Coordinates of C-alpha atoms in Angstrom, one line a residue:
X372 CA 4.4 16.9 49.3
X373 CA 6.4 20.2 49.5
X374 CA 6.3 21.8 53.4
X375 CA 3.1 21.5 55.0
X376 CA 4.2 19.9 58.2
X377 CA 1.9 21.1 60.5
X378 CA -1.2 19.5 58.3
X379 CA 0.8 16.1 57.6
X380 CA 1.3 16.0 61.4
X381 CA -2.2 16.7 62.2
X382 CA -3.6 14.2 60.2
X383 CA -1.0 11.6 61.6
X384 CA -2.3 12.7 65.0
X385 CA -5.8 11.5 64.0
X386 CA -4.9 8.1 62.7
X387 CA -2.6 7.4 65.9
X388 CA -5.1 8.3 68.3
X389 CA -7.9 6.3 66.3
X390 CA -10.2 9.5 66.3
X391 CA -10.0 9.7 62.0
X392 CA -13.5 11.4 61.1
X393 CA -15.3 9.8 57.9
X394 CA -15.1 13.2 56.2
X395 CA -12.2 15.6 55.9
X396 CA -12.2 18.6 54.1
X397 CA -8.8 20.5 53.3
X398 CA -9.2 23.9 52.4
X399 CA -6.7 26.5 51.0
X400 CA -5.3 28.8 48.6
X401 CA -4.3 27.2 45.0
X402 CA -0.6 25.9 45.1
X403 CA -0.6 25.1 48.6
X404 CA -0.3 21.2 48.0
X405 CA -3.9 20.3 49.3
X406 CA -4.5 17.6 46.3
X407 CA -0.8 16.2 47.1
X408 CA -2.0 16.3 50.7
X409 CA -4.8 14.4 50.1
X410 CA -3.6 11.8 47.7
X411 CA -0.3 11.1 50.1
X412 CA -2.9 10.8 53.3
X413 CA -5.3 8.3 51.1
X414 CA -2.4 6.1 49.9
X415 CA -1.2 6.1 53.7
X416 CA -4.7 4.7 54.6
X417 CA -5.0 2.1 52.0
X418 CA -1.3 1.0 52.7
X419 CA -1.3 -2.2 54.4
X420 CA 2.2 -3.2 54.1
X421 CA 1.7 -5.7 51.0
X422 CA 3.9 -5.3 48.1
X423 CA 0.8 -5.8 46.0
X424 CA -1.0 -2.8 47.6
X425 CA 2.1 -0.7 47.5
X426 CA 2.7 -1.4 43.7
X427 CA -1.3 -0.4 42.7
X428 CA -0.9 2.8 44.9
X429 CA 2.2 3.7 43.1
X430 CA 0.2 3.7 40.2
X431 CA -2.9 5.4 42.2
X432 CA -4.9 2.5 40.5
X433 CA -5.8 1.0 44.1
X434 CA -9.4 -0.8 43.8
X435 CA -10.3 1.2 47.0
X436 CA -9.0 4.6 45.9
X437 CA -11.8 6.5 44.3
X438 CA -11.4 10.3 42.6
X439 CA -14.4 12.9 42.1
X440 CA -13.6 15.9 39.9
X441 CA -15.6 18.5 37.9
X442 CA -16.4 17.2 34.5
X443 CA -17.8 18.6 31.0
X444 CA -20.4 17.4 28.4
X445 CA -18.5 16.5 25.4
X446 CA -20.5 16.8 22.0
X447 CA -20.3 13.1 21.6
X448 CA -22.1 12.4 24.7
X449 CA -26.1 11.8 24.3
X450 CA -28.2 14.6 25.6
X451 CA -29.5 12.9 28.2
X452 CA -26.1 11.7 29.6
X453 CA -25.0 13.3 32.9
X454 CA -20.9 13.2 33.0
X455 CA -19.5 11.5 35.8
X456 CA -15.6 11.0 36.5
X457 CA -15.5 7.7 34.9
X458 CA -16.1 9.4 31.4
X459 CA -12.4 10.9 31.7
X460 CA -10.8 8.3 34.0
X461 CA -8.2 8.1 31.4
X462 CA -7.2 11.7 31.3
X463 CA -7.5 12.2 35.1
X464 CA -5.0 9.3 35.6
X465 CA -2.3 10.9 33.1
X466 CA -2.6 14.1 34.7
X467 CA -2.1 13.0 38.3
X468 CA 0.5 10.5 37.4
X469 CA 2.5 13.9 36.0
X470 CA 2.2 15.4 39.5
X471 CA -0.2 16.4 42.3
X472 CA 0.2 20.1 41.7
X473 CA -2.0 21.3 38.8
X474 CA -4.7 23.9 37.8
X475 CA -8.1 23.8 36.7
X476 CA -7.1 25.1 33.2
X477 CA -4.9 21.9 33.1
X478 CA -7.5 19.9 33.5
X479 CA -10.0 21.5 31.1
X480 CA -7.1 21.1 28.4
X481 CA -7.0 17.7 29.3
X482 CA -11.0 17.0 28.9
X483 CA -10.8 19.2 25.7
X484 CA -13.1 21.5 26.8
X485 CA -11.4 25.1 27.5
X486 CA -14.6 27.1 26.9
X487 CA -17.1 25.4 29.1
X488 CA -17.7 25.6 33.0
X489 CA -16.6 22.1 34.5
X490 CA -18.9 20.9 37.4
X491 CA -19.8 18.0 39.3
X492 CA -23.3 16.5 38.4
X493 CA -25.9 14.5 40.0
X494 CA -24.7 11.6 38.0
X495 CA -21.5 11.5 40.1
X496 CA -23.1 11.3 43.4
X497 CA -25.0 8.1 42.2
X498 CA -21.9 6.7 40.8
X499 CA -20.4 7.5 44.2
X500 CA -23.1 5.6 45.9
X501 CA -22.7 2.6 43.8
X502 CA -18.7 2.1 44.1
X503 CA -19.0 2.8 47.8
X504 CA -21.8 0.6 48.8
X505 CA -19.3 -2.3 47.6
X506 CA -17.4 -4.0 50.1
X507 CA -13.7 -3.0 50.4
X508 CA -11.7 -5.1 48.0
X509 CA -8.6 -5.4 50.1
X510 CA -10.3 -5.5 53.7
X511 CA -9.3 -2.1 54.8
X512 CA -10.5 1.4 54.3
X513 CA -12.5 2.9 51.0
X514 CA -11.2 6.2 50.3
X515 CA -12.9 9.0 48.2
X516 CA -11.0 11.9 47.1
X517 CA -13.3 14.9 46.0
X518 CA -11.5 17.6 44.0
X519 CA -13.2 21.0 44.1
X520 CA -16.3 20.0 45.6
X521 CA -17.6 23.8 45.6
X522 CA -18.1 22.8 42.0
X523 CA -20.8 20.3 42.5
X524 CA -24.5 21.5 41.4
X525 CA -27.1 21.4 44.0
X526 CA -28.7 17.9 43.1
X527 CA -25.1 16.5 43.6
X528 CA -24.6 18.3 46.5
X529 CA -27.8 17.1 48.4
X530 CA -27.2 13.7 47.5
X531 CA -23.5 13.6 48.7
X532 CA -24.8 15.0 51.8
X533 CA -27.2 12.1 52.5
X534 CA -24.0 9.9 52.0
X535 CA -21.9 11.7 54.4
X536 CA -24.5 11.6 57.0
X537 CA -24.7 7.9 56.4
X538 CA -21.4 6.9 55.3
X539 CA -20.6 3.4 54.2
X540 CA -18.6 1.0 56.4
X541 CA -14.9 2.1 56.6
X542 CA -15.3 5.2 54.0
X543 CA -13.3 8.3 54.3
X544 CA -14.0 11.0 52.4
X545 CA -11.3 13.5 51.8
X546 CA -12.3 16.8 50.3
X547 CA -10.1 19.1 48.5
X548 CA -11.4 22.6 48.3
X549 CA -10.5 26.3 47.5
X550 CA -13.9 28.2 48.0
X551 CA -15.7 26.3 51.0
X552 CA -18.4 29.3 51.4
X553 CA -19.9 27.9 48.1
X554 CA -20.8 24.7 49.6
X555 CA -23.9 23.8 51.3
X556 CA -23.6 24.7 54.9
X557 CA -25.1 21.5 55.6
X558 CA -22.0 19.8 54.3
X559 CA -19.5 22.0 55.9
X560 CA -21.0 21.2 59.3
X561 CA -20.5 17.6 58.8
X562 CA -16.9 17.5 57.8
X563 CA -13.4 17.9 59.7
X564 CA -11.8 21.1 58.2
X565 CA -8.3 21.4 58.0
X566 CA -7.0 24.7 56.7
X567 CA -3.8 24.1 54.4
X568 CA -1.8 27.1 54.7
X569 CA 0.4 28.4 51.7
X570 CA 3.8 27.1 51.6
X571 CA 6.5 28.6 53.5
X572 CA 9.1 30.7 51.1
X573 CA 11.8 28.4 52.7
X574 CA 10.2 25.4 51.9
X575 CA 9.6 26.6 48.2
X576 CA 13.2 27.8 47.9
X577 CA 14.4 24.4 48.9
X578 CA 12.4 22.2 46.5
X579 CA 13.4 24.5 43.9
X580 CA 17.3 24.2 44.4
X581 CA 16.6 20.1 45.3
X582 CA 14.1 19.2 42.9
X583 CA 14.9 21.4 39.7
X584 CA 18.3 22.4 40.3
X585 CA 17.9 26.1 40.7
X586 CA 20.6 28.2 41.9
X587 CA 20.2 29.5 45.2
X588 CA 19.8 33.3 44.3
X589 CA 17.4 32.5 41.7
X590 CA 15.7 30.3 44.0
X591 CA 15.2 32.8 46.7
X592 CA 13.6 35.2 44.1
X593 CA 11.3 32.9 42.6
X594 CA 10.1 31.5 46.1
X595 CA 9.5 35.2 47.0
X596 CA 7.4 36.1 44.1
X597 CA 5.2 32.9 44.6
X598 CA 3.9 34.1 47.8
X599 CA 3.2 30.4 49.1
X600 CA 2.0 29.1 45.6
X601 CA 4.2 26.0 44.1
X602 CA 2.1 26.2 41.1
X603 CA 3.4 29.7 40.6
X604 CA 7.0 28.7 41.1
X605 CA 6.6 26.1 38.3
X606 CA 5.1 28.8 35.9
X607 CA 8.3 31.0 36.6
X608 CA 10.6 28.1 35.6
X609 CA 8.4 28.1 32.0
X610 CA 10.0 29.8 29.1
X611 CA 6.9 31.7 27.6
X612 CA 4.7 31.1 30.7
X613 CA 1.2 32.3 30.9
X614 CA 2.1 35.0 33.2
X615 CA 4.1 36.6 30.4
X616 CA 0.9 36.7 28.4
X617 CA -1.1 38.0 31.3
X618 CA 1.3 40.8 31.6
X619 CA 1.5 41.7 28.0
X620 CA -2.5 41.8 28.0
X621 CA -2.1 44.1 31.5
X622 CA 0.3 46.5 29.7
X623 CA -1.5 46.9 26.6
X624 CA -4.8 47.4 28.3
X625 CA -3.5 50.3 30.5
X626 CA -1.5 52.1 27.5
X627 CA -4.6 51.9 25.3
X628 CA -6.9 53.1 28.2
X629 CA -4.6 55.9 28.7
X630 CA -4.4 57.2 25.5
X631 CA -8.4 56.5 25.0
X632 CA -7.7 54.6 21.8
X633 CA -11.7 52.8 21.6
X634 CA -11.0 51.1 18.4
X635 CA -7.8 49.1 19.8
X636 CA -9.6 48.6 23.1
X637 CA -12.3 46.9 21.1
X638 CA -9.7 44.5 19.5
X639 CA -8.2 44.0 23.1
X640 CA -11.6 42.9 24.2
X641 CA -11.9 40.4 21.4
X642 CA -8.6 39.0 22.1
X643 CA -9.5 38.5 25.8
X644 CA -12.8 37.3 24.8
X645 CA -11.0 34.3 22.3
X646 CA -9.3 32.8 25.9
X647 CA -11.2 30.3 27.7
X648 CA -13.7 31.3 30.6
X649 CA -11.1 29.5 33.1
X650 CA -8.3 31.5 31.5
X651 CA -10.4 34.9 31.5
X652 CA -10.6 34.5 35.4
X653 CA -7.0 33.7 35.9
X654 CA -6.1 36.8 33.8
X655 CA -8.5 39.0 36.2
X656 CA -6.8 37.5 39.3
X657 CA -3.4 38.5 37.7
X658 CA -4.8 41.8 37.1
X659 CA -5.7 42.4 40.6
X660 CA -2.6 41.4 42.1
X661 CA -0.8 43.6 39.6
X662 CA -3.1 46.8 40.7
X663 CA -2.3 45.6 44.2
X664 CA 1.4 45.4 43.4
X665 CA 1.1 48.9 41.5
X666 CA -0.7 50.5 44.7
X667 CA 1.9 49.2 47.1
X668 CA 4.8 50.6 44.6
X669 CA 3.2 53.9 44.2
X670 CA 3.6 54.4 48.2
X671 CA 7.3 53.7 47.8
X672 CA 6.9 50.3 49.8
X673 CA 9.1 48.2 47.5
X674 CA 9.7 45.8 50.3
X675 CA 6.1 44.6 50.3
X676 CA 6.0 44.4 46.5
X677 CA 6.2 40.9 44.8
X678 CA 7.0 41.7 41.1
X679 CA 9.3 40.1 38.6
X680 CA 11.8 42.2 37.1
X681 CA 9.5 42.9 33.9
X682 CA 6.5 43.6 36.1
X683 CA 8.6 46.0 38.1
X684 CA 9.9 47.9 35.1
X685 CA 6.5 48.4 34.0
X686 CA 5.4 49.6 37.3
X687 CA 8.1 52.4 37.4
X688 CA 6.1 54.6 35.3
X689 CA 2.9 53.2 35.7
X690 CA 2.4 52.8 39.5
X691 CA 1.5 56.5 39.9
X692 CA -1.5 55.9 38.2
X693 CA -2.9 53.4 40.9
X694 CA -3.9 55.7 44.1
X695 CA -6.4 56.1 47.0
X696 CA -9.1 57.4 44.6
X697 CA -9.2 54.4 41.9
X698 CA -7.8 51.4 44.0
X699 CA -11.2 50.4 45.2
X700 CA -13.5 51.0 42.4
X701 CA -10.7 49.1 40.0
X702 CA -10.9 46.1 42.5
X703 CA -14.9 46.2 42.4
X704 CA -14.6 46.5 38.4
X705 CA -12.6 43.3 38.2
X706 CA -14.4 41.5 40.8
X707 CA -17.7 42.2 39.1
X708 CA -16.0 41.2 35.7
X709 CA -15.2 37.9 37.4
X710 CA -18.7 37.1 38.6
X711 CA -19.9 37.9 35.2
X712 CA -17.6 35.6 33.3
X713 CA -18.4 32.8 36.0
X714 CA -22.2 33.2 35.0
X715 CA -21.4 32.7 31.6
X716 CA -22.0 36.6 30.3
X717 CA -20.8 37.4 26.9
X718 CA -17.1 37.9 27.0
X719 CA -16.6 40.8 24.3
X720 CA -19.0 42.6 26.5
X721 CA -17.7 42.0 29.6
X722 CA -14.1 42.9 28.4
X723 CA -15.0 45.8 26.4
X724 CA -17.0 47.3 28.9
X725 CA -14.3 46.7 31.3
X726 CA -11.6 48.5 29.4
X727 CA -14.2 51.6 28.5
X728 CA -14.3 52.0 32.5
X729 CA -10.7 52.0 32.8
X730 CA -10.0 55.0 30.7
X731 CA -12.1 56.8 33.5
X732 CA -10.6 55.1 36.8
X733 CA -7.1 55.9 35.5
X734 CA -7.6 59.8 35.5
X735 CA -9.0 59.8 39.0
X736 CA -6.5 61.3 41.3

């Protein structure tokens, strides 16, 4: 765990005071360490002090520790098969053993389906009912960690609701959620919500120095850039990281839109369409951040901006094009594109329309 002392103390207080609820929901932004917290707490509940239990927990292979996560349907699966977590148990285990900080895109790559939308199916809830109805193999808790429950389809959500309402004996559900508003209100009302805040800059800076051997000055700059997101800190350490590609696509869009090069904008939209949907949505999130940073830079509030040196170098000339007249329409345009991509709209059409509208928005003053 990196930071999150407040959340850890709250969880431990529940255990020490013998008032642990049967269903918890850890909510917070990406990269805050919700999954790390869930796994650490789940292992704590299952640790009975025996060497055999510790050995199983170290490998995340304890028989009373269950993981539920979004999956996809592979071409090799039967047409009537509802994908479940067990179908991807090996891939999941390999990913979480690398570390508890990872993205949906990394998980999609591990499953081999970057161009699909991952969901939690009704088959998953049936599997959970079967697993959790069994007696604890070690005589203690049974822990069910559900990663991104907001991705449950409605049939699964209704079945899980019944399971939460009448939980099997000594079962603890730990949900790891980024968009709680997308969950059924009836589920939200039956879980104990714990908000996991962004990691402090100080905790990220210290982790970079101690865990990664980064020099103090570089660690300080990276920590400030990450805005409490450890995943972004890891990205910043990677040479040729995704953010560099995203910046190139952002710069290209703005230059082509300003020059009104329709043919080249069509090619740009085709490049964007070639990315997987999860990556497209991440680029749009990056786009929104860059628009916000350039808006603040335009007003001379450089102390409130959080950009890399390359991002800031582009902002010096570009920021003046982001102003009070177009900041809100640009934000609305990006959020509409995020919604359309999430609803499986044709990506080429979405991004070409996006690019054409940027031509108009950039000239508003």
